Tab-separated table of C-alpha atoms in Angstrom:
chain	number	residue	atom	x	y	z
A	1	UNK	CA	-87.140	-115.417	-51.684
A	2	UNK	CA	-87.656	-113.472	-55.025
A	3	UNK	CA	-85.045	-110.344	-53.474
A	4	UNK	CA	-82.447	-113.471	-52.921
A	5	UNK	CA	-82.599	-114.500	-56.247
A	6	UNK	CA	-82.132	-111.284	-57.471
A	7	UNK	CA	-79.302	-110.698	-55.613
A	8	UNK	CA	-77.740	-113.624	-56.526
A	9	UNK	CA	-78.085	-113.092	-60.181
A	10	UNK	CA	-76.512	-109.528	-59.799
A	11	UNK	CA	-73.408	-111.282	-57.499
A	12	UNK	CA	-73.203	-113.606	-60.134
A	13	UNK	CA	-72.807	-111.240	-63.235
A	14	UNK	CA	-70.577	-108.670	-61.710
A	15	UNK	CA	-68.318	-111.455	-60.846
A	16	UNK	CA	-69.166	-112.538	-64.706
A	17	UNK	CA	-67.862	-109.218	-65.152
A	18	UNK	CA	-64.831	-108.634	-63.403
A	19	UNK	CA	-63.426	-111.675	-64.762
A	20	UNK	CA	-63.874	-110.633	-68.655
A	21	UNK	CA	-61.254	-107.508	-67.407
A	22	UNK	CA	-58.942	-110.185	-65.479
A	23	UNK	CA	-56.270	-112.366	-66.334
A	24	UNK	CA	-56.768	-114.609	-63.754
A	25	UNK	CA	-57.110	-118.507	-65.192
A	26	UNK	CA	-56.548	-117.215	-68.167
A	27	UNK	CA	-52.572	-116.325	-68.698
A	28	UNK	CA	-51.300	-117.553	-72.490
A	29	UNK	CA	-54.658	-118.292	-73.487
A	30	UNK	CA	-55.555	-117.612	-77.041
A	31	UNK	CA	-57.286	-114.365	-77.802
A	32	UNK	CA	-60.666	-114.482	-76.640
A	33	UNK	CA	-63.130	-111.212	-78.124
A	34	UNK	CA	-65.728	-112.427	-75.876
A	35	UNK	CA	-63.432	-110.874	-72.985
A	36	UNK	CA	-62.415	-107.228	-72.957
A	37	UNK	CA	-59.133	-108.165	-72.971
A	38	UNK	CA	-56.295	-110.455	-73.907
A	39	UNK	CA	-53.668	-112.791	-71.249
A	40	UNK	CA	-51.304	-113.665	-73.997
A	41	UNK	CA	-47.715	-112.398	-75.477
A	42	UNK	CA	-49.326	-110.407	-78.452
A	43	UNK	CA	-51.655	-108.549	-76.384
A	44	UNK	CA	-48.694	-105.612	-75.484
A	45	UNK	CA	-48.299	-105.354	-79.603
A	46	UNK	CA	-51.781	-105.168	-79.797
A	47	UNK	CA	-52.468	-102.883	-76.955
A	48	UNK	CA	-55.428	-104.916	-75.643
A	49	UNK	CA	-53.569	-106.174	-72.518
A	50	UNK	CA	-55.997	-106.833	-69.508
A	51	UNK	CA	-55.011	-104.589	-65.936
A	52	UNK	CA	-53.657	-107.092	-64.124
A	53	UNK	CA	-51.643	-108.891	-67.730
A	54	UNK	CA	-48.314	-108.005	-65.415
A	55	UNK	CA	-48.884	-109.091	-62.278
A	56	UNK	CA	-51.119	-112.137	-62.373
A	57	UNK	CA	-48.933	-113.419	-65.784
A	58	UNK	CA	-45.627	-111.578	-65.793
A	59	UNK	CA	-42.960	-113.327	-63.522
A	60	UNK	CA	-40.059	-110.371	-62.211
A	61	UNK	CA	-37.727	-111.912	-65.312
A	62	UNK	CA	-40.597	-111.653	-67.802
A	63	UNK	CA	-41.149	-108.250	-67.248
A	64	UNK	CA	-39.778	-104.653	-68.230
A	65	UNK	CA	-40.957	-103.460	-64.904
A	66	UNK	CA	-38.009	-101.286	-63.724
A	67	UNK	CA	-35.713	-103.173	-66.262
A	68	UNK	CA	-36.075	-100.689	-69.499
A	69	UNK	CA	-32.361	-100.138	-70.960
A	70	UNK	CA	-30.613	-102.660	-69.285
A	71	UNK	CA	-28.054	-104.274	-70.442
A	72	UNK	CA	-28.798	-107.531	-72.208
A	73	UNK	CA	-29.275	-110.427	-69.089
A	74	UNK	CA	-29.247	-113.803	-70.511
A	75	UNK	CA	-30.379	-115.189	-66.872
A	76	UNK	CA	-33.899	-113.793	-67.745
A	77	UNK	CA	-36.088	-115.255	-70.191
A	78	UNK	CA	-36.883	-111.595	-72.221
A	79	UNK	CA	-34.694	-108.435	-72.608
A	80	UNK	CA	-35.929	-105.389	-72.149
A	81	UNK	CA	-33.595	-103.203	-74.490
A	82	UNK	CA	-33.532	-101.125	-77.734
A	83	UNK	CA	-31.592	-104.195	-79.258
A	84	UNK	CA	-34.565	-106.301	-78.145
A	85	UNK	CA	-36.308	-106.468	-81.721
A	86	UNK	CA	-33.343	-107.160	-83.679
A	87	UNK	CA	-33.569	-110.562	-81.337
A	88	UNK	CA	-36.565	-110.735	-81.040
A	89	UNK	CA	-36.261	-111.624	-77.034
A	90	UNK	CA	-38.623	-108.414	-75.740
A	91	UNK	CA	-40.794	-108.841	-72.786
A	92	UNK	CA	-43.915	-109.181	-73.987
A	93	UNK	CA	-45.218	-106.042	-72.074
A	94	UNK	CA	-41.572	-104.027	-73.466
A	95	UNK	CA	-43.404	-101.903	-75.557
A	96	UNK	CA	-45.428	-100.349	-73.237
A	97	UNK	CA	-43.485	-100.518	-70.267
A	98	UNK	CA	-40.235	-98.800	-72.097
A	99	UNK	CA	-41.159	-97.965	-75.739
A	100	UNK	CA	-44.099	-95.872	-74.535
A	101	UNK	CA	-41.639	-93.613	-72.140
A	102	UNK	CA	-38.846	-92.945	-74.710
A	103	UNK	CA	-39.368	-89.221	-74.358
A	104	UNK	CA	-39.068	-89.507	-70.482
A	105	UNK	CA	-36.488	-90.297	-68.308
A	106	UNK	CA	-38.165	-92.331	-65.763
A	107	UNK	CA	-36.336	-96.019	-65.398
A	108	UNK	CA	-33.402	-94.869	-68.248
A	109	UNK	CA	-31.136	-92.158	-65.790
A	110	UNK	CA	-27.548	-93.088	-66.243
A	111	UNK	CA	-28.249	-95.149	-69.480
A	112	UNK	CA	-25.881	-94.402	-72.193
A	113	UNK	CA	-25.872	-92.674	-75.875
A	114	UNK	CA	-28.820	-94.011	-78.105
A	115	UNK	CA	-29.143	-92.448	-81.033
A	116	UNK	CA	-32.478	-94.087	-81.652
A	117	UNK	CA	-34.096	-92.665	-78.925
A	118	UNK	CA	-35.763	-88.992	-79.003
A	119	UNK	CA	-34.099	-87.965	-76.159
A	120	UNK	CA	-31.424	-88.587	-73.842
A	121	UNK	CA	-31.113	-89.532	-69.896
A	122	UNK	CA	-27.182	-89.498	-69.176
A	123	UNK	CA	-24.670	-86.900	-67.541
A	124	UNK	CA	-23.723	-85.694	-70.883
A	125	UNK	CA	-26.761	-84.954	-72.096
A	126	UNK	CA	-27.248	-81.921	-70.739
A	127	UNK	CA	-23.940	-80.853	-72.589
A	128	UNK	CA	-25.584	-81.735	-76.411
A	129	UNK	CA	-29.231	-80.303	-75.376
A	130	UNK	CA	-30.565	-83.788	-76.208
A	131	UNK	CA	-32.216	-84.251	-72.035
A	132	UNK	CA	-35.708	-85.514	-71.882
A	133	UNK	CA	-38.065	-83.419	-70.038
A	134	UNK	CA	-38.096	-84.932	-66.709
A	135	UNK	CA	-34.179	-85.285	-66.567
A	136	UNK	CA	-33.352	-82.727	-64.165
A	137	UNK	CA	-36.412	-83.778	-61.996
A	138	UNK	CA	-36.046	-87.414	-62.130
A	139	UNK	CA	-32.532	-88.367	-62.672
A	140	UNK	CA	-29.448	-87.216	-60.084
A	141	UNK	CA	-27.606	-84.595	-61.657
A	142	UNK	CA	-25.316	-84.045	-58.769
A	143	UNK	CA	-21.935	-85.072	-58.248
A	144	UNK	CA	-22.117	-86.906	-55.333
A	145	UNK	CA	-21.334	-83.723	-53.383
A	146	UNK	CA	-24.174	-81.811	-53.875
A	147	UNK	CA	-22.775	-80.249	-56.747
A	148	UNK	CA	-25.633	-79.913	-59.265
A	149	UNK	CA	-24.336	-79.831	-62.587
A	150	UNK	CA	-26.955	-77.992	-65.143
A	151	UNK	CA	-24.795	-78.952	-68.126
A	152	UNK	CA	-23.346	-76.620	-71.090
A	153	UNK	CA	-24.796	-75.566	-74.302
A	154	UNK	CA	-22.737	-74.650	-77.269
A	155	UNK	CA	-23.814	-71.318	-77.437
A	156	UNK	CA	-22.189	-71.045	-73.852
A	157	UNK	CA	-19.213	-72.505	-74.946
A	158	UNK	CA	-19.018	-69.916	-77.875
A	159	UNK	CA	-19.892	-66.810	-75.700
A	160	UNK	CA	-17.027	-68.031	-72.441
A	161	UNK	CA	-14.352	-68.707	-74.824
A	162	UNK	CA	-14.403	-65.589	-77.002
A	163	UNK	CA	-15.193	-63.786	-73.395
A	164	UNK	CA	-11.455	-65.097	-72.200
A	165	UNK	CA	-9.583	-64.434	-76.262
A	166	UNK	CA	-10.839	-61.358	-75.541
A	167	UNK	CA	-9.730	-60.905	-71.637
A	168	UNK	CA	-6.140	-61.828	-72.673
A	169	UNK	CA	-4.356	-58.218	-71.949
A	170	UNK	CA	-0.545	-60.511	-71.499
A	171	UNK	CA	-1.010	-61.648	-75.344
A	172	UNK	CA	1.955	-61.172	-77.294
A	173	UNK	CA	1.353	-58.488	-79.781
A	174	UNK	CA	2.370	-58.187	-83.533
A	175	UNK	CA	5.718	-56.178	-82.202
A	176	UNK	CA	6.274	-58.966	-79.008
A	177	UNK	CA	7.398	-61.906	-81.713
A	178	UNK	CA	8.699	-62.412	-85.240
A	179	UNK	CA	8.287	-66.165	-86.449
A	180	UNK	CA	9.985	-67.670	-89.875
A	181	UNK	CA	7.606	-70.512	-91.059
A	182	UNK	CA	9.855	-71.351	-93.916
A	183	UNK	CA	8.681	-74.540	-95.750
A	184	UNK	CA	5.684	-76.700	-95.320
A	185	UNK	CA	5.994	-80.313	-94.305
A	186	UNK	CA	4.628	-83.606	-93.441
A	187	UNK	CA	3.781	-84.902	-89.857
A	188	UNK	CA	5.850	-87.748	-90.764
A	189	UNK	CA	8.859	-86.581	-92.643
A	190	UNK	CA	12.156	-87.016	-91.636
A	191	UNK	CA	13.614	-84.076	-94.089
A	192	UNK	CA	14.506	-80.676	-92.186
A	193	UNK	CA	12.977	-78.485	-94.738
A	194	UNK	CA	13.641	-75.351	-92.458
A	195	UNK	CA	17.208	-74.774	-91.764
A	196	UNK	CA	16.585	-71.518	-89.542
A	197	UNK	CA	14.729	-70.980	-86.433
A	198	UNK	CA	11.135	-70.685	-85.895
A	199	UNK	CA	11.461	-67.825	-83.875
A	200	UNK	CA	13.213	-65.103	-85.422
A	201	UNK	CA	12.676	-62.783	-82.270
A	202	UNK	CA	10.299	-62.997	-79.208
A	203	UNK	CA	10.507	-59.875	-76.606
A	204	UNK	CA	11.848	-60.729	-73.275
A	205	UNK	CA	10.287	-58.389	-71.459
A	206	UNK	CA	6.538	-60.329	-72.260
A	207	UNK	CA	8.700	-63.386	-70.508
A	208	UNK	CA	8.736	-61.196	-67.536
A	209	UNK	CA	4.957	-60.743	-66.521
A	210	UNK	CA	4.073	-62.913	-63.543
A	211	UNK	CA	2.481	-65.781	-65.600
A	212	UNK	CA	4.973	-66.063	-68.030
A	213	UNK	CA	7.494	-66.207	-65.171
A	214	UNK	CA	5.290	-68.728	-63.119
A	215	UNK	CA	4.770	-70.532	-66.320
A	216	UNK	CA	8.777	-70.980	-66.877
A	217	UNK	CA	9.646	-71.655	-63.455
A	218	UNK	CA	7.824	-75.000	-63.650
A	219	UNK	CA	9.363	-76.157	-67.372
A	220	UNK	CA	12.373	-77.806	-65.869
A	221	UNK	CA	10.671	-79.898	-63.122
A	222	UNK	CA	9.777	-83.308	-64.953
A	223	UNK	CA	11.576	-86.214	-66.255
A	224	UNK	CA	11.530	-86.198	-69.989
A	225	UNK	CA	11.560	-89.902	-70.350
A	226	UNK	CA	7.738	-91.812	-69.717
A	227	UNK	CA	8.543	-94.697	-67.580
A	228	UNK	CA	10.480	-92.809	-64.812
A	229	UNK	CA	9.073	-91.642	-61.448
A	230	UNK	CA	8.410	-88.135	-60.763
A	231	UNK	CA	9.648	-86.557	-57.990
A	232	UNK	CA	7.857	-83.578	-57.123
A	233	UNK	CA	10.099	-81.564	-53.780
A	234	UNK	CA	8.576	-78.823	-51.545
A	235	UNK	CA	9.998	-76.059	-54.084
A	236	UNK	CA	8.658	-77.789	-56.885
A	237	UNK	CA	5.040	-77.910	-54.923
A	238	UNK	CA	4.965	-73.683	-54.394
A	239	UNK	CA	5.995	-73.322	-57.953
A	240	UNK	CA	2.519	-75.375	-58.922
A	241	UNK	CA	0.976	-72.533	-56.319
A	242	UNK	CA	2.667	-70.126	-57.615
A	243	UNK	CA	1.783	-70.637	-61.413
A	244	UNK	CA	-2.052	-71.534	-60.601
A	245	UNK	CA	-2.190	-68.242	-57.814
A	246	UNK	CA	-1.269	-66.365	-60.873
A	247	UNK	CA	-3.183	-67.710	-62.854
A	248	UNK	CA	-6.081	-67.011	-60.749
A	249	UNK	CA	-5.042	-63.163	-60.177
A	250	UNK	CA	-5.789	-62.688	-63.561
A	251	UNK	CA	-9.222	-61.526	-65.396
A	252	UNK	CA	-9.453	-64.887	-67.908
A	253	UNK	CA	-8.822	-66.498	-64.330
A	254	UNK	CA	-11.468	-65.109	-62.638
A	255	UNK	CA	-13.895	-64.892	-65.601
A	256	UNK	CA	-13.133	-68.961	-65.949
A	257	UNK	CA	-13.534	-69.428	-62.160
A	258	UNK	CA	-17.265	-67.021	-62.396
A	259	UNK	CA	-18.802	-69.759	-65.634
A	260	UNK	CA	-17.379	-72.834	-64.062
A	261	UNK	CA	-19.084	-72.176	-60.464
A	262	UNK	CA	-22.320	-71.236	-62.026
A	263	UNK	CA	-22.724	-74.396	-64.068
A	264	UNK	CA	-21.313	-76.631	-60.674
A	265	UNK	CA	-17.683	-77.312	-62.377
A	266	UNK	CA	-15.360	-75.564	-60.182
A	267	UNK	CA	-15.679	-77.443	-56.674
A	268	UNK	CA	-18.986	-76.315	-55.390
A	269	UNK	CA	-17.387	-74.495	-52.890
A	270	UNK	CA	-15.068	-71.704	-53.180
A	271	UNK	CA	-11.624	-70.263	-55.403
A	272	UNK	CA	-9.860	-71.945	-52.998
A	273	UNK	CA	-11.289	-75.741	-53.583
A	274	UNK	CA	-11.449	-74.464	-57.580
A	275	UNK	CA	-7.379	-74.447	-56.964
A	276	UNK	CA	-7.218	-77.676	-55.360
A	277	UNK	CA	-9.351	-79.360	-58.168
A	278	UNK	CA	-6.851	-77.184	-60.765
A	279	UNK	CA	-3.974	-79.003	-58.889
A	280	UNK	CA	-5.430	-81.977	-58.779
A	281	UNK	CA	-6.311	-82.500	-62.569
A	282	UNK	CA	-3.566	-80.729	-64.375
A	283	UNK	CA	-0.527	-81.111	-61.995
A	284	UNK	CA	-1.447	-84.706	-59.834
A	285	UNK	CA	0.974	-87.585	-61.105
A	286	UNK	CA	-0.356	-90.876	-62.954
A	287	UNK	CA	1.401	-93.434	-64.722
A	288	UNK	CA	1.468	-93.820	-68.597
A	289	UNK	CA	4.638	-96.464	-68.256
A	290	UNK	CA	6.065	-99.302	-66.430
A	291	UNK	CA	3.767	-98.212	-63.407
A	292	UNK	CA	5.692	-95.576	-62.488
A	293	UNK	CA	4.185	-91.858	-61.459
A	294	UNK	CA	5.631	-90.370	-64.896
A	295	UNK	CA	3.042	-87.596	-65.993
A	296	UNK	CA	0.693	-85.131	-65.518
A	297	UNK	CA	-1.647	-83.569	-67.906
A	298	UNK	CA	0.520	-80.112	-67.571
A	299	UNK	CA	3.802	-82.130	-68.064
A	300	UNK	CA	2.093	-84.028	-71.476
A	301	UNK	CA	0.770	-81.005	-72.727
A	302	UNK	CA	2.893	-77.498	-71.743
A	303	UNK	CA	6.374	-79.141	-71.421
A	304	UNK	CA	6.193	-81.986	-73.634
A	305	UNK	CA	7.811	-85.948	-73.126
A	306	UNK	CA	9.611	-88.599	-74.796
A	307	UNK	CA	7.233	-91.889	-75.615
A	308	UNK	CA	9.360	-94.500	-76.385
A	309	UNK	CA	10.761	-92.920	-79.674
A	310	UNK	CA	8.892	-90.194	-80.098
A	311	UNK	CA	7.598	-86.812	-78.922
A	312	UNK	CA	4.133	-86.600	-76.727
A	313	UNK	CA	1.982	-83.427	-76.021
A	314	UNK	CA	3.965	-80.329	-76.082
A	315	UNK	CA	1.416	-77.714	-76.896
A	316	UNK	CA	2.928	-74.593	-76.157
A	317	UNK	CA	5.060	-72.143	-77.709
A	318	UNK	CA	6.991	-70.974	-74.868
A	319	UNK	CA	8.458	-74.266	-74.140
A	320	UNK	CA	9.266	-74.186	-77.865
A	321	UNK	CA	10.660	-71.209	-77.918
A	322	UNK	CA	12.866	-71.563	-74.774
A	323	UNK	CA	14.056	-74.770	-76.361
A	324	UNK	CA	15.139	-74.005	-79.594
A	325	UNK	CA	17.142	-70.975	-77.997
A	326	UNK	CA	18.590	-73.672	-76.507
A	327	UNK	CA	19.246	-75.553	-79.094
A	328	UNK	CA	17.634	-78.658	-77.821
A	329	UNK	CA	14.655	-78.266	-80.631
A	330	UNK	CA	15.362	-78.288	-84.401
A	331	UNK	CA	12.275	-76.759	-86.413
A	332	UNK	CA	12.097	-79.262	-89.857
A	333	UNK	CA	8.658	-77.287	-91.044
A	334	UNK	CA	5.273	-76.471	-90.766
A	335	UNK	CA	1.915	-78.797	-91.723
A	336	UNK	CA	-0.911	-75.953	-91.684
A	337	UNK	CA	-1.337	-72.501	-90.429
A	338	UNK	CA	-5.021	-71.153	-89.045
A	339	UNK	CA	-6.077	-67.482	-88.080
A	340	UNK	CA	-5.291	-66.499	-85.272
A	341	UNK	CA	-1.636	-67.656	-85.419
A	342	UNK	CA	-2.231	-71.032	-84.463
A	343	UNK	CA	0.122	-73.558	-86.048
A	344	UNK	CA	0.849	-77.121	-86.544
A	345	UNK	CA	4.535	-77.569	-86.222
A	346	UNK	CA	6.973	-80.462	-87.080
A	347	UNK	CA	9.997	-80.499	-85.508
A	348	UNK	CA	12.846	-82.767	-83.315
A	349	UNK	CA	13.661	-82.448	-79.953
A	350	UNK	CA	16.640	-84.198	-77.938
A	351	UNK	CA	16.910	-86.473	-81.364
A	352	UNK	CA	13.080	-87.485	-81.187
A	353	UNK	CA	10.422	-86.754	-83.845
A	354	UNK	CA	7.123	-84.418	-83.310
A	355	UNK	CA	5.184	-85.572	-85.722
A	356	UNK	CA	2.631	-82.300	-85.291
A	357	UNK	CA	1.991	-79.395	-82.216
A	358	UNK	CA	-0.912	-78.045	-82.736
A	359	UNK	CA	-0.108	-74.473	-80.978
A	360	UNK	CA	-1.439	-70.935	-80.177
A	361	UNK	CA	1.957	-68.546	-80.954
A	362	UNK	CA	1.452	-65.857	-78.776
A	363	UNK	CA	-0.965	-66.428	-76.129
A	364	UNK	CA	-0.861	-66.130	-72.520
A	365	UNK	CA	-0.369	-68.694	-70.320
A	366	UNK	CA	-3.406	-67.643	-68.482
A	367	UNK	CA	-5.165	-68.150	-71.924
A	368	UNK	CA	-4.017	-71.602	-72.613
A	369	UNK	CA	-4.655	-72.642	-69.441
A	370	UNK	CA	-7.822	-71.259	-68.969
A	371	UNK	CA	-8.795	-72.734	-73.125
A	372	UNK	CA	-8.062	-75.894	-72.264
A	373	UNK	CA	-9.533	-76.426	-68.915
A	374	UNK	CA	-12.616	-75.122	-70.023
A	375	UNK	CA	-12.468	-77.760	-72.840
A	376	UNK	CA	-12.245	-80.379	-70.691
A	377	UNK	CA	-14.805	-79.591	-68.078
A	378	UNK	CA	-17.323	-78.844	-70.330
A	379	UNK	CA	-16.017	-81.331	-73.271
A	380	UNK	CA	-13.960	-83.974	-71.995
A	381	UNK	CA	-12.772	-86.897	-73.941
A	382	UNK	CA	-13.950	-84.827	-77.270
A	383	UNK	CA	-13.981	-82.061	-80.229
A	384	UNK	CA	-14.314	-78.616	-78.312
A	385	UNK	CA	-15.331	-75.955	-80.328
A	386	UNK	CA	-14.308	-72.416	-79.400
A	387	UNK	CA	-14.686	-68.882	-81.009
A	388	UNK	CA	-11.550	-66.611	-80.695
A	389	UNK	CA	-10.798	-63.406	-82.902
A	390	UNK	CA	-8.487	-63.528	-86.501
A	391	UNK	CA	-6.047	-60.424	-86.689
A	392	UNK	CA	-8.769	-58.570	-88.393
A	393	UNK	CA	-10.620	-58.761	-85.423
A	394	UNK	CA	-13.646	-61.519	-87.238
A	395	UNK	CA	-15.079	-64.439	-84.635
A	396	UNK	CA	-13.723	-67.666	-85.861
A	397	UNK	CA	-14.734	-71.014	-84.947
A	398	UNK	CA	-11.582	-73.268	-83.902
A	399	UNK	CA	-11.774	-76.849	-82.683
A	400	UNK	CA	-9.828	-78.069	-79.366
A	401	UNK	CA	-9.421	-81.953	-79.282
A	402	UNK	CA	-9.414	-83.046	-75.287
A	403	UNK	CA	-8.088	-86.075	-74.048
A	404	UNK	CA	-8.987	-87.394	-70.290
A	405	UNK	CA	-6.914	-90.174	-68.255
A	406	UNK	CA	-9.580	-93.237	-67.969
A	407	UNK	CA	-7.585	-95.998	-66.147
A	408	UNK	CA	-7.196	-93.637	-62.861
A	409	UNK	CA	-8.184	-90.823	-61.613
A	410	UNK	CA	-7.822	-88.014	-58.603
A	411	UNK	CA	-11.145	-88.291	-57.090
A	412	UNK	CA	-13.764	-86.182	-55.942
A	413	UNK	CA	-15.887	-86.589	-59.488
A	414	UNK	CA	-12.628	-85.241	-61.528
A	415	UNK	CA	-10.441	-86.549	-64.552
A	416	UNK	CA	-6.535	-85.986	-64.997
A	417	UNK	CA	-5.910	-83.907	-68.142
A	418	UNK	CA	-4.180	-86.199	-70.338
A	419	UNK	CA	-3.987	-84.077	-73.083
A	420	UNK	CA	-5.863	-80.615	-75.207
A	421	UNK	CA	-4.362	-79.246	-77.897
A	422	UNK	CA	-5.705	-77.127	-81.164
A	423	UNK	CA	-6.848	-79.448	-83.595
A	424	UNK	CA	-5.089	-78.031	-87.171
């Protein structure tokens, strides 16, 4: 009889016990010291939660549980964001449930920019060198394909882009070209303050190499006017092969082609697939105007078109060249000049205003090409900075702004070029 009792007494106090660690019966109560721990909304502040606080009080829409980031959801009763305690509409249990993981990327992959947060959890991320930890491990940082995609520091950026200034053997030299900047100017002036050419002399025989020659062949394929359907023949179609087969015969090609595969931006496959996705983002048509397949990003940016009333793009000094010994471009001045004879130029063409070209006089098609893809694989949408070489041979940093095409796009995980250019 006495061993019963005992045994009774012991049931009794473990269950005693157990429920001074529990929430159960008492969710919302007031804080009770007597217990262990607390059932109510301040015990998450307080860090005195009991175990089972979540699941025994916590409904799914009063919890952070697998919510931390979202967007805010006014069909739930608490948010679970970093906007949260400006409205003071947390879940009760949002601080340590999301607050407590801000260094980790476990529920935040795919959430976007926050500045207020240690570290980041989003596909650019890997770009600025702001990933948590656990990002590679815990969020997807394929492309759907199977195409991991490490990311790219700036230092990489730096050390590629000098690698293919320095690769470009088809750059016009100091003897190739003679320009007249005359006067300086305003990007919005109306005054021709130059009355003679731009170029002064540029050797034809550089306008003969392969690339140059691909390069040309394509100038007179597009509609000037936005608003009017491309249409892109058979001939047309090898000349686009022929430029980018060129392109790719070259060292900056190759060199581009070598980076890009290692950090999963060139097709995950092979050169080949790398050409297609070249094709596909620089030379595929979208529509700017009146729904009509008016553009590409190689159109906006190497040949140049007509917006309304004035000049878009146009980025590249053959094209200028070719036109103003054509007489179809009238120089009117320049608004700066950086090393290594990059220039921001002013000028009218077929009776509309550029208001400023930021250009690279002199370099290769291969090199502009090459530039400006890199910028916007690696840096799309934004400020790309780049190191090339002044004439007395010094690194200098220069600043590429790139432009992607957001309300369409080619698919397979890419972006049309809408537009890269040197920022002056």
């Amino acid at each position: 009889m006495l061993k019963l009792l005992v045994c009774s007494i012991l049931a009794i106090g473990l269950v005693h016990a157990q429920g001074l660690s529990s929430c159960v019966g008492r969710c919302d109560d007031y804080a009770d010291h007597s217990y262990t721990c607390q059932c109510n909304t301040y015990c998450d502040g307080y860090q005195d939660c009991c175990d089972d606080y979540t699941s025994v009080c916590l409904g799914a829409s009063d919890s952070c549980v697998g919510r931390c980031g979202e967007s805010p959801d006014t069909s739930k009763s608490c948010q679970c964001n970093t906007v949260c305690d400006n409205y003071n509409d947390c879940c009760a249990d949002y601080v340590s449930e999301c607050q407590a993981s801000t260094s980790l990327c476990a529920g935040r992959c795919g959430i976007g920019y926050d500045a207020t947060l240690p570290c980041q959890c989003n596909t650019q991320c890997p770009n600025y060198g702001n990933c948590c930890t656990d990002y590679s491990t815990e969020c997807d940082t394929s492309d759907g394909t199977g195409c991991s995609k490490p990311g790219v520091t700036q230092e990489e950026i730096y050390a590629i882009s000098l690698s293919l200034y320095d690769l470009d053997v088809n750059r016009a030299t100091a003897s190739d070209y003679i320009v007249d900047i005359q006067s300086p100017t305003s990007d919005s002036s109306l005054q021709d303050n130059s009355p003679y050419n731009f170029f002064t002399f540029v050797n034809e025989d550089l306008l003969n190499l392969p690339t140059y020659q691909a390069l040309i062949n394509l100038l007179d394929n597009y509609e000037m006017i936005q608003g009017k359907d491309e249409n892109v023949d058979q001939v047309e179609t090898d000349e686009i092969y022929t430029f980018l087969n060129a392109f790719m015969s070259t060292e900056i090609g190759k060199q581009l082609y070598t980076f890009l595969s290692s950090k999963g931006l060139a097709g995950c496959e092979d050169e080949a697939t790398f050409i297609e996705n070249l094709k596909k983002m620089w030379f595929d048509l979208y529509s700017r105007q009146n729904n009509a397949m008016d553009t590409s990003g190689f159109e906006h940016v190497f040949v140049g078109e007509i917006k309304t009333d004035i000049v878009s793009g146009f980025h590249n000094w053959v094209q200028f060249y070719l036109q103003e010994q054509a007489k179809n471009l009238n120089y009117f001045g320049y608004t700066g000049t950086e090393q290594p004879n990059l220039y921001g130029l002013h000028f009218e063409w077929y009776g509309y205003m550029k208001g400023l070209s930021g250009s690279s006089v002199g370099s290769s098609p291969e090199y502009d090409f090459a530039i400006f893809t890199l910028c916007h694989l690696t840096r799309p949408g934004s400020v790309c900075n780049v190191l090339l070489r002044s004439d007395d041979n010094v690194e200098v940093n220069r600043s590429i702004q790139t432009w992607t095409w957001t309300k369409t796009t080619p698919g397979d995980g890419l972006k049309y070029v809408a537009s890269a250019y040197f920022i002056l």
